[in-house]
XYZ file of C-alpha atoms in Angstrom:
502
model
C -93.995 -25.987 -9.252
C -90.915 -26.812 -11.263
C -90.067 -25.650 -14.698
C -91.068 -29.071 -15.734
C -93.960 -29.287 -13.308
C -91.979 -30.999 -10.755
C -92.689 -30.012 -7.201
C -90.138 -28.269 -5.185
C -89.716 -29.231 -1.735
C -86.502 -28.477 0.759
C -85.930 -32.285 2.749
C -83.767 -31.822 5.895
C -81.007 -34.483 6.708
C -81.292 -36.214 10.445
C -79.574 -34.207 12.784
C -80.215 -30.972 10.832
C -82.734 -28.472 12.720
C -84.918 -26.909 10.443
C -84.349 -24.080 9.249
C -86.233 -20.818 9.921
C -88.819 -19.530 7.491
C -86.690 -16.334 7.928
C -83.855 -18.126 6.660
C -85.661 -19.868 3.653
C -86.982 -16.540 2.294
C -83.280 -14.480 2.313
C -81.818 -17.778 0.725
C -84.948 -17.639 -1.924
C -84.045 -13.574 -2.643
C -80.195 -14.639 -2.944
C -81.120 -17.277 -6.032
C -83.416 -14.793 -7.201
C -81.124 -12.333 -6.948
C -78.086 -14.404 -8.766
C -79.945 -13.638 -12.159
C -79.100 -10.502 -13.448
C -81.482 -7.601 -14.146
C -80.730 -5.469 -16.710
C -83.189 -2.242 -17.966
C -83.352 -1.094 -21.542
C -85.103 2.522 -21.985
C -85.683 3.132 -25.510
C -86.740 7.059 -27.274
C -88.632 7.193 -30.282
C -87.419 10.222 -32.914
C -89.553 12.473 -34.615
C -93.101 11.697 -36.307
C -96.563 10.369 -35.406
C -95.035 7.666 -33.251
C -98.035 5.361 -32.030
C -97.453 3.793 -28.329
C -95.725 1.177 -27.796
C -94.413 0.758 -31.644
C -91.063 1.644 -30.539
C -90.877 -0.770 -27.704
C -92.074 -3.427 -29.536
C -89.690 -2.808 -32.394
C -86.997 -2.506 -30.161
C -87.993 -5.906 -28.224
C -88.602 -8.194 -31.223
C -85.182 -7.463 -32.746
C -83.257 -8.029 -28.964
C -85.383 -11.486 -28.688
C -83.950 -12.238 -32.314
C -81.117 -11.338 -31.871
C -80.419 -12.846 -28.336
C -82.113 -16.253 -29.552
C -79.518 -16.284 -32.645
C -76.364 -15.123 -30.378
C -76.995 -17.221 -26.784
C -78.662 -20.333 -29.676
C -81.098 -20.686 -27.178
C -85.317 -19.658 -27.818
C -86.518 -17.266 -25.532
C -88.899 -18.956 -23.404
C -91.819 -16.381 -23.282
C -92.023 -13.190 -23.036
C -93.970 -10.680 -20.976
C -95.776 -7.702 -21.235
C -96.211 -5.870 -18.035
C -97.925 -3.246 -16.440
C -95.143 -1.999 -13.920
C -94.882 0.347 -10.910
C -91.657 2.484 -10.355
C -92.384 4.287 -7.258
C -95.434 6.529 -8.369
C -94.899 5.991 -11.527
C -97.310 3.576 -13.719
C -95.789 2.338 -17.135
C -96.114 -0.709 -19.079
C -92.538 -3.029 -20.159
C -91.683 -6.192 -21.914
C -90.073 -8.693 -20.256
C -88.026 -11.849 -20.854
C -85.238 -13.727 -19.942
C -82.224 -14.902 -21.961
C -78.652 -15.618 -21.560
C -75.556 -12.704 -22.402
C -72.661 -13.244 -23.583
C -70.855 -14.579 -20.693
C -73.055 -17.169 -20.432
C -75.125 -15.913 -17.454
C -79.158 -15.994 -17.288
C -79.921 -12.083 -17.373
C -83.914 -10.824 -16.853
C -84.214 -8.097 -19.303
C -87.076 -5.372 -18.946
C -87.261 -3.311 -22.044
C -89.144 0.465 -21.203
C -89.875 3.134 -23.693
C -89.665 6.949 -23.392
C -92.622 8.133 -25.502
C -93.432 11.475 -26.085
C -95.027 11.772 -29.646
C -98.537 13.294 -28.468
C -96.448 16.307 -26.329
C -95.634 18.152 -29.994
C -99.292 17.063 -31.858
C -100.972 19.626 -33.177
C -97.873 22.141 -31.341
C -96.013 23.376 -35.024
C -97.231 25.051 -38.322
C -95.818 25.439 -41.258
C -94.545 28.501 -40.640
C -92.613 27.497 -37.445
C -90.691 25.000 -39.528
C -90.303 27.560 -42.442
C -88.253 29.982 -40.561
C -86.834 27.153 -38.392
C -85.117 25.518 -41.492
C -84.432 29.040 -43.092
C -82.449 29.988 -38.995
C -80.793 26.827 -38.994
C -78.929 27.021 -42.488
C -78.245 30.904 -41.969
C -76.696 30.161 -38.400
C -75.087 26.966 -39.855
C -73.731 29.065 -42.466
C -72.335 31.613 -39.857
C -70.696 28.694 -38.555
C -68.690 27.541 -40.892
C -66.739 31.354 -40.902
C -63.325 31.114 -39.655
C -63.747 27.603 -38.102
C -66.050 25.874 -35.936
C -65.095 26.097 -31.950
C -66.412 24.277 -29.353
C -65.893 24.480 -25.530
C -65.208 20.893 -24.414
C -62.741 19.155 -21.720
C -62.239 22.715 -20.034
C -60.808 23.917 -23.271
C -61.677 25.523 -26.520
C -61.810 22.961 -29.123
C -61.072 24.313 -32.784
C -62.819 21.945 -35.426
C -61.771 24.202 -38.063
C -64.164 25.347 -41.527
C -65.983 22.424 -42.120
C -66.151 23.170 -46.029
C -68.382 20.003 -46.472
C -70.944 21.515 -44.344
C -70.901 24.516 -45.733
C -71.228 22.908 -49.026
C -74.482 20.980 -47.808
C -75.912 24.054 -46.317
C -76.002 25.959 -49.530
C -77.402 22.702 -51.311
C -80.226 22.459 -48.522
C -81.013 26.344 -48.822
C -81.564 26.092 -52.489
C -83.507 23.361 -52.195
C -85.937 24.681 -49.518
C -85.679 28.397 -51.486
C -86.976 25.792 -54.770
C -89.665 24.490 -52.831
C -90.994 27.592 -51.455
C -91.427 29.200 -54.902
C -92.738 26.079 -56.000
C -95.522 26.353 -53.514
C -95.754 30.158 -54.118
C -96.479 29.459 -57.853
C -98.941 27.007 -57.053
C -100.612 28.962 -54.825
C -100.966 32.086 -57.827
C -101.938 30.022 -60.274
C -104.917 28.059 -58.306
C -105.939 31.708 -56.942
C -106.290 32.607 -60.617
C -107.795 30.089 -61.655
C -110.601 29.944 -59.162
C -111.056 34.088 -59.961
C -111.634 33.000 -63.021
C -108.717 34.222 -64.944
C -106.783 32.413 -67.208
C -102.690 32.673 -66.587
C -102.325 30.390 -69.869
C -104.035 32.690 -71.980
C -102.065 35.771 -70.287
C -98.418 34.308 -70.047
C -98.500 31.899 -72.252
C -95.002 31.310 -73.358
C -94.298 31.662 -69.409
C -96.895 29.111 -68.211
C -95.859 26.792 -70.288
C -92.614 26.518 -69.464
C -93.338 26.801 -65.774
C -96.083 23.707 -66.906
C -93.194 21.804 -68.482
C -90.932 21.890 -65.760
C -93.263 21.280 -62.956
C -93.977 18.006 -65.200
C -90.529 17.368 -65.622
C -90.569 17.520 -61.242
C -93.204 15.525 -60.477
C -92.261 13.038 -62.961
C -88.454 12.340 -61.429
C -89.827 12.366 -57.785
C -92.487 10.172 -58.486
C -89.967 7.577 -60.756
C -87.582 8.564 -57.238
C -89.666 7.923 -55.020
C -90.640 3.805 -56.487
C -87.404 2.928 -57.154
C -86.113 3.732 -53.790
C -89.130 1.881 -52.284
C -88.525 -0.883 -54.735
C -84.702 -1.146 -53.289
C -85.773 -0.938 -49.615
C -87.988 -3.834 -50.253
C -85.130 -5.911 -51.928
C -82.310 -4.671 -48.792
C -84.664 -6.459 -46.086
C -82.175 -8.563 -43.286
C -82.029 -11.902 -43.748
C -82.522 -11.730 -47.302
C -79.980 -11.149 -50.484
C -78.826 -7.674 -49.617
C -77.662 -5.255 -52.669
C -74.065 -3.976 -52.534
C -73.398 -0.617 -50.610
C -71.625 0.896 -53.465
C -74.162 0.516 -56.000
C -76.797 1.879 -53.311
C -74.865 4.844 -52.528
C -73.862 5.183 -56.168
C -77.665 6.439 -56.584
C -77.253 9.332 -54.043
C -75.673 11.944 -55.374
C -77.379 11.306 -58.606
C -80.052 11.907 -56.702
C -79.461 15.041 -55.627
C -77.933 16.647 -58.527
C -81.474 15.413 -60.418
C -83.405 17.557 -57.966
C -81.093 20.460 -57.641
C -80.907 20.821 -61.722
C -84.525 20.478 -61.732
C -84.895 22.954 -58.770
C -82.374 25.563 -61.187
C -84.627 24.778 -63.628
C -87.755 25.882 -62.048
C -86.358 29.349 -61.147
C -85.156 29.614 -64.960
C -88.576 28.952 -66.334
C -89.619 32.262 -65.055
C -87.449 33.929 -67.639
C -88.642 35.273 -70.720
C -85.615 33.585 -72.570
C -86.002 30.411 -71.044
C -89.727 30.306 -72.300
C -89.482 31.890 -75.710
C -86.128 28.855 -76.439
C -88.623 26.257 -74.591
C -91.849 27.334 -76.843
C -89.655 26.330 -79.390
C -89.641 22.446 -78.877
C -93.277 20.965 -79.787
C -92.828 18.241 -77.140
C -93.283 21.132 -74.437
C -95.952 22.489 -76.103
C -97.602 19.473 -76.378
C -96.995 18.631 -72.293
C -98.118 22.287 -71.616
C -101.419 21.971 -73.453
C -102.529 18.302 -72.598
C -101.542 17.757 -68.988
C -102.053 21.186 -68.017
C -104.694 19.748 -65.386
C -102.904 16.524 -64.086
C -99.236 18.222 -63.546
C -100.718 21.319 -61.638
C -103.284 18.637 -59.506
C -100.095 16.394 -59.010
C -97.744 19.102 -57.703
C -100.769 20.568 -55.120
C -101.159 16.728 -53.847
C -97.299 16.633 -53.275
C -97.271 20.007 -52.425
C -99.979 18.814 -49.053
C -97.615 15.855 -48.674
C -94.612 17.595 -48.020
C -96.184 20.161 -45.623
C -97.717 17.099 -43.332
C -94.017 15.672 -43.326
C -91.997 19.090 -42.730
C -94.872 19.540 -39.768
C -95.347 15.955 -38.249
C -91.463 15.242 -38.764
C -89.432 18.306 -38.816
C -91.567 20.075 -36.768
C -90.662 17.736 -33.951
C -87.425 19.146 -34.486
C -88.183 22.365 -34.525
C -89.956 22.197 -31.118
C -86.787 19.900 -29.359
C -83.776 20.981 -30.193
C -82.562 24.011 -28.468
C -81.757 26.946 -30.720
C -79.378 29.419 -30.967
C -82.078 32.125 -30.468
C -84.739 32.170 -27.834
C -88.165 30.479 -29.125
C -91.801 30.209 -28.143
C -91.060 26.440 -27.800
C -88.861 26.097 -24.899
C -91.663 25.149 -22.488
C -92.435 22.339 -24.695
C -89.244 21.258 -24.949
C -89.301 21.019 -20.952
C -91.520 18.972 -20.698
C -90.183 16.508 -23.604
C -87.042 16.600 -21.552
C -89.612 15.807 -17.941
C -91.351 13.151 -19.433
C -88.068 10.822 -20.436
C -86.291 11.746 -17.437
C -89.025 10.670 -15.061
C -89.194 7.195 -16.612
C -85.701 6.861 -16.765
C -85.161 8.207 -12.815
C -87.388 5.804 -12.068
C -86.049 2.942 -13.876
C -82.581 3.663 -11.716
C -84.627 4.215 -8.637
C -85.955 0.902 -7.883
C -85.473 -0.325 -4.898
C -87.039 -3.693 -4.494
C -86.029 -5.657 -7.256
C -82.881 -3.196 -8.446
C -81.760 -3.049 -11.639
C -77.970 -4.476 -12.286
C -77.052 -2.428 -15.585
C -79.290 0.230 -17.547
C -79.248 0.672 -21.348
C -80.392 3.785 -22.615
C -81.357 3.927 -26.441
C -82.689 6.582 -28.650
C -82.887 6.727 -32.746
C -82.992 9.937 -34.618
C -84.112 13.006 -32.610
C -84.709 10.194 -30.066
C -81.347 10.126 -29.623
C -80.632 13.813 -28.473
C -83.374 13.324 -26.325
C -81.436 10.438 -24.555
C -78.518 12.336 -24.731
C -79.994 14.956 -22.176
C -81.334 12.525 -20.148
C -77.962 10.971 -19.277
C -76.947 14.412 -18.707
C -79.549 15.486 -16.592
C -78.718 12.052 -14.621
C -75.627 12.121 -13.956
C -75.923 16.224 -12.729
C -78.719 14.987 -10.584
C -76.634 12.176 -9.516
C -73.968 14.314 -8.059
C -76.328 16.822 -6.362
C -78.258 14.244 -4.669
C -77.933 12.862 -0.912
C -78.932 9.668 -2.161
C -77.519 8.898 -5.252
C -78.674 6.381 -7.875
C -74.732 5.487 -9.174
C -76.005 6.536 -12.951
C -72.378 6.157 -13.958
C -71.947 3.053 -12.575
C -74.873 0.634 -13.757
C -75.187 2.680 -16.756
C -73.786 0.084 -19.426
C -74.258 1.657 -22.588
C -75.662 5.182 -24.391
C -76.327 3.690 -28.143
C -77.002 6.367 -30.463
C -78.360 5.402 -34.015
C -79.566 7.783 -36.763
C -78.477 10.450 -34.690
C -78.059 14.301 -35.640
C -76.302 15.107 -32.632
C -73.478 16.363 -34.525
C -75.397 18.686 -36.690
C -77.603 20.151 -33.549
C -74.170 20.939 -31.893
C -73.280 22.435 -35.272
C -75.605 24.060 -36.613
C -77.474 25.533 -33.542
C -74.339 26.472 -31.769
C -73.612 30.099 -31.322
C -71.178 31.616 -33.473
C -67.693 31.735 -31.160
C -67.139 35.776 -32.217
C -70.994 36.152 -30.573
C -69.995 34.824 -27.241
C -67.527 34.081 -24.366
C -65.433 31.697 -23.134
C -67.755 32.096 -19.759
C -70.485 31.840 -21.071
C -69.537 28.128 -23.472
C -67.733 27.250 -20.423
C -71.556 27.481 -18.407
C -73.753 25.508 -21.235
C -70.930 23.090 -21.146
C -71.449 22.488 -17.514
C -75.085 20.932 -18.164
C -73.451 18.112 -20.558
C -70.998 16.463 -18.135
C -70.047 13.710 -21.111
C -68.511 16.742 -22.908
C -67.309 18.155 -19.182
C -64.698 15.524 -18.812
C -62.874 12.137 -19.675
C -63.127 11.077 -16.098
C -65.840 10.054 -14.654
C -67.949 10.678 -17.104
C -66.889 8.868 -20.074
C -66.363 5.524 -18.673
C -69.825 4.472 -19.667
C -69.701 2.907 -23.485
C -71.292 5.012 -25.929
C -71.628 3.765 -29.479
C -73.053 5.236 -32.221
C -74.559 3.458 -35.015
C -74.394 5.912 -38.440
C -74.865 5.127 -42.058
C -73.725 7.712 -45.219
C -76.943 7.464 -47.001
C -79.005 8.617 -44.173
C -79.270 12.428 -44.369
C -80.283 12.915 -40.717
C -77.143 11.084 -39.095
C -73.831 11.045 -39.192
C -70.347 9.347 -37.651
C -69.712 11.987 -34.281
C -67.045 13.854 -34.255
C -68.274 17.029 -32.528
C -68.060 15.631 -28.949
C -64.182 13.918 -28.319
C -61.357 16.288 -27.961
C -59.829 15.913 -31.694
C -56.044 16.841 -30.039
C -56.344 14.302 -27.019
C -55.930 10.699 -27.958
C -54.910 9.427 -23.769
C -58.737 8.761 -23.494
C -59.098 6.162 -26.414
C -61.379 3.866 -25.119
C -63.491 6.825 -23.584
C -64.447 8.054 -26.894
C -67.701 8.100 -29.133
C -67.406 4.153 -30.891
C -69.009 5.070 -34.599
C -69.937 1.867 -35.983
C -72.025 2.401 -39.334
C -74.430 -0.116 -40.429
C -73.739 -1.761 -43.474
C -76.875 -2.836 -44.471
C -78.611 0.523 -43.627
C -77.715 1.720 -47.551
C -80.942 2.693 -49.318
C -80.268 6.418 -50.431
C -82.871 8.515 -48.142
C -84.558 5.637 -46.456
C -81.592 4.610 -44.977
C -82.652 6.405 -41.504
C -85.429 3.874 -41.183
C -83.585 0.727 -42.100
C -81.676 0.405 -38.690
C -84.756 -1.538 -36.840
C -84.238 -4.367 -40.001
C -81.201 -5.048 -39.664
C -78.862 -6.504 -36.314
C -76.431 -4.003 -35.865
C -78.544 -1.808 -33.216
C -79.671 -5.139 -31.223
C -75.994 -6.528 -31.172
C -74.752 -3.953 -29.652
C -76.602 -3.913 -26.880
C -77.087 -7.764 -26.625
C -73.608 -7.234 -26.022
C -73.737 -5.254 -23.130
C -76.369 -7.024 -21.291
């Protein structure tokens, strides 16, 4: 049956001999074949990912966007449960037109590996993961950061801004764990049955006041950042990036003054001067119960995120130090790679070009995949041409940069050998050519704290290689202060990208 219901019949001419069923099938694969096939792999980043909410994401903003670029509707689309040599997995399908003009037959897969780290990271792995990462960082930012890259040492000098942040994020996370400490003492005593108010009162108080103070400026934070995210939705009026950003560091400097203030309270001068001001007193004595309730509810909060979120981290990215993770992390790195071997394995229906996508800690994953590719590409009798029909690595809300910072061993600690070795498992920092004739673009915005524009992996000194290099393109509508890392799947920039390169 035609598109149109039409039936489809070949008619030969007198004279002609018919041809051979042989004949009719090869000419059949050739038209089939004249459509392009192109693979998209997606990564999730860290968090309770649920399956398939990636791929979906990912595959409702590429129909959008490919309706709104080719101005033709996607005809239907397909979900499909697929098999890629022995392996079973589940794509969406659908067919559209690039930007050449040609039909292409996309198939969008996802790498998911959320339920590998459930349930794999406490509190306390994250604790002295964070606490590791800012000393090292720290160490790292003494007498310049160096990096062994293109066969060469690569100075990227002091890197005063990350220094800067590191100090910020240490305070922070030093202001959190006493805050948590204190909560912890004063619920003890309260269920023993003492009474710290009546004990330290001038103290408690101001501790009370303070903690008030805190959960009253996250909690007015925390709407009017939800109320801007709402209002910055694509397609609708979007608020100007300076005014957005203008909020950051405001931000910041709220909670770090209000973090300084929480380690003053504890001094007898700051209490006796605070006992002084009836308004305190009054906030001490009253709402006593709700502050102290408030702060243990955000107190559970923040340990489900710092485990569920950053403790995805923490098991992932390799660290500077041997861990009790690093069999985990194996088979986070197994899991994408077979899906994505397979993807550039098939052999009856091949694909033409392969995408390969990851967001946030997604992205690192994705970045060792390649890597792990293209090594196993050049090892292999029977090589899948991973540098060839790869079309694009798309990075977006990606901490690459600060993993290669801040987890990098400090240059004094090692040897040109040795950089010169874990370079040779990352052949896109190994060389220009052939490796870095495969597009990669990464997709940053300021106000997102997890990503950044990368700088750690081109040769700063060489410019010959232009077109070879990392493409940072930020995303201008990705502006909400802190939410920002979450605000790349509303908006186009991520989808046009690789519309593009279909």
């Amino acid at each position: 049956m035609g598109r149109w219901g039409g039936i489809k019949r070949r008619v030969a001419f007198p004279g002609e001999k018919p041809a051979p069923k042989a004949a009719l099938r090869a000419e059949k694969g050739k038209a089939r074949r004249a459509k392009r096939r192109v693979a998209v792999l997606i990564t999730h980043g860290m968090g309770q990912q649920l399956p398939f909410e990636t791929l979906d994401a990912l595959a409702e903003g590429l129909i959008a966007t490919a309706q709104v670029q080719s101005r033709q509707k996607v005809p239907d689309v397909r979900a499909v449960t697929a098999r890629l040599g022995d392996l079973t997995t589940q794509r969406v399908e659908f067919d559209t037109r690039n930007k050449a003009g040609e039909d292409v037959e996309v198939h969008v897969y996802e790498g998911y590996w959320a339920p590998l780290t459930e349930g794999q990271v406490s509190l306390k792995d994250v604790m002295g993961f964070l606490f590791g990462a800012a000393g090292n960082g720290l160490r790292n930012t003494v007498g310049g950061f160096k990096r062994w890259m293109f066969g060469k040492e690569v100075d990227f000098g002091g890197q005063p801004w990350a220094r800067l942040s590191l100090l910020l994020a240490a305070f922070l996370l030093l202001s959190l764990t006493g805050l948590n400490a204190v909560i912890a003492c004063f619920s003890a005593d309260h269920i023993l049955g003492g009474d710290p108010g009546a004990r330290f009162p001038e103290r408690y108080q101001a501790l009370t006041f303070v903690a008030g103070c805190f959960g009253a400026v996250s909690i007015l934070t925390g709407a009017v950042l939800y109320w801007l995210s709402k209002l910055n939705r694509f397609g609708e009026r979007h608020l100007r990036r300076p005014v957005l950003l203008g909020l950051f560091w405001p931000l910041i400097a709220a909670w770090t003054v209000l973090g300084l203030f929480w380690w003053v309270a504890a001094c007898p001068w700051f209490a006796a001067w605070l006992d002084q001001c009836p308004f305190a007193r009054e906030v001490a004595e009253e709402g006593w119960l709700y502050i102290w309730g408030l702060l243990a509810l955000g107190s559970w909060v923040v340990k489900l995120f710092l485990v569920e979120y950053v403790g995805d981290v923490a098991a992932y990215v390799s660290s500077h130090s041997l861990d009790k993770f690093n069999d985990l992390r194996l088979r986070i790195k197994a899991t994408v790679f077979a899906i994505a071997k397979a993807i550039y394995a098939q052999k009856d229906q091949p694909y033409d070009g392969v995408i390969l996508a990851g967001h946030s800690l997604g992205s690192v994953i994705t970045y060792d995949t390649l890597n792990a590719l293209i090594n196993d590409d050049a090892l292999s009798t029977a090589p899948l041409r991973v540098l060839r029909r790869t079309r694009l690595l798309l990075t977006f809300g990606s901490p690459l940069d600060k993993t290669a910072f801040i987890f990098a061993n400090q240059w004094a600690d090692t040897t040109a050998t040795r950089e010169a070795l874990a370079a040779s498992l990352q052949p896109l920092i190994l060389a220009y050519e052939p490796f870095r004739q495969i597009d990669w673009v990464n997709v940053y915005s300021i106000s997102d704290i997890v990503s950044n524009w990368l700088k750690f992996y081109d040769d700063k000194d060489d410019r010959q290689y232009g077109r070879f290099r990392v493409q940072n393109r930020p995303d201008r509508r990705a502006v909400t202060p802190l939410l920002a890392h979450i605000e790349y799947w509303r908006n186009e920039e991520v989808f046009r990208h690789i519309y593009e390169h279909l």
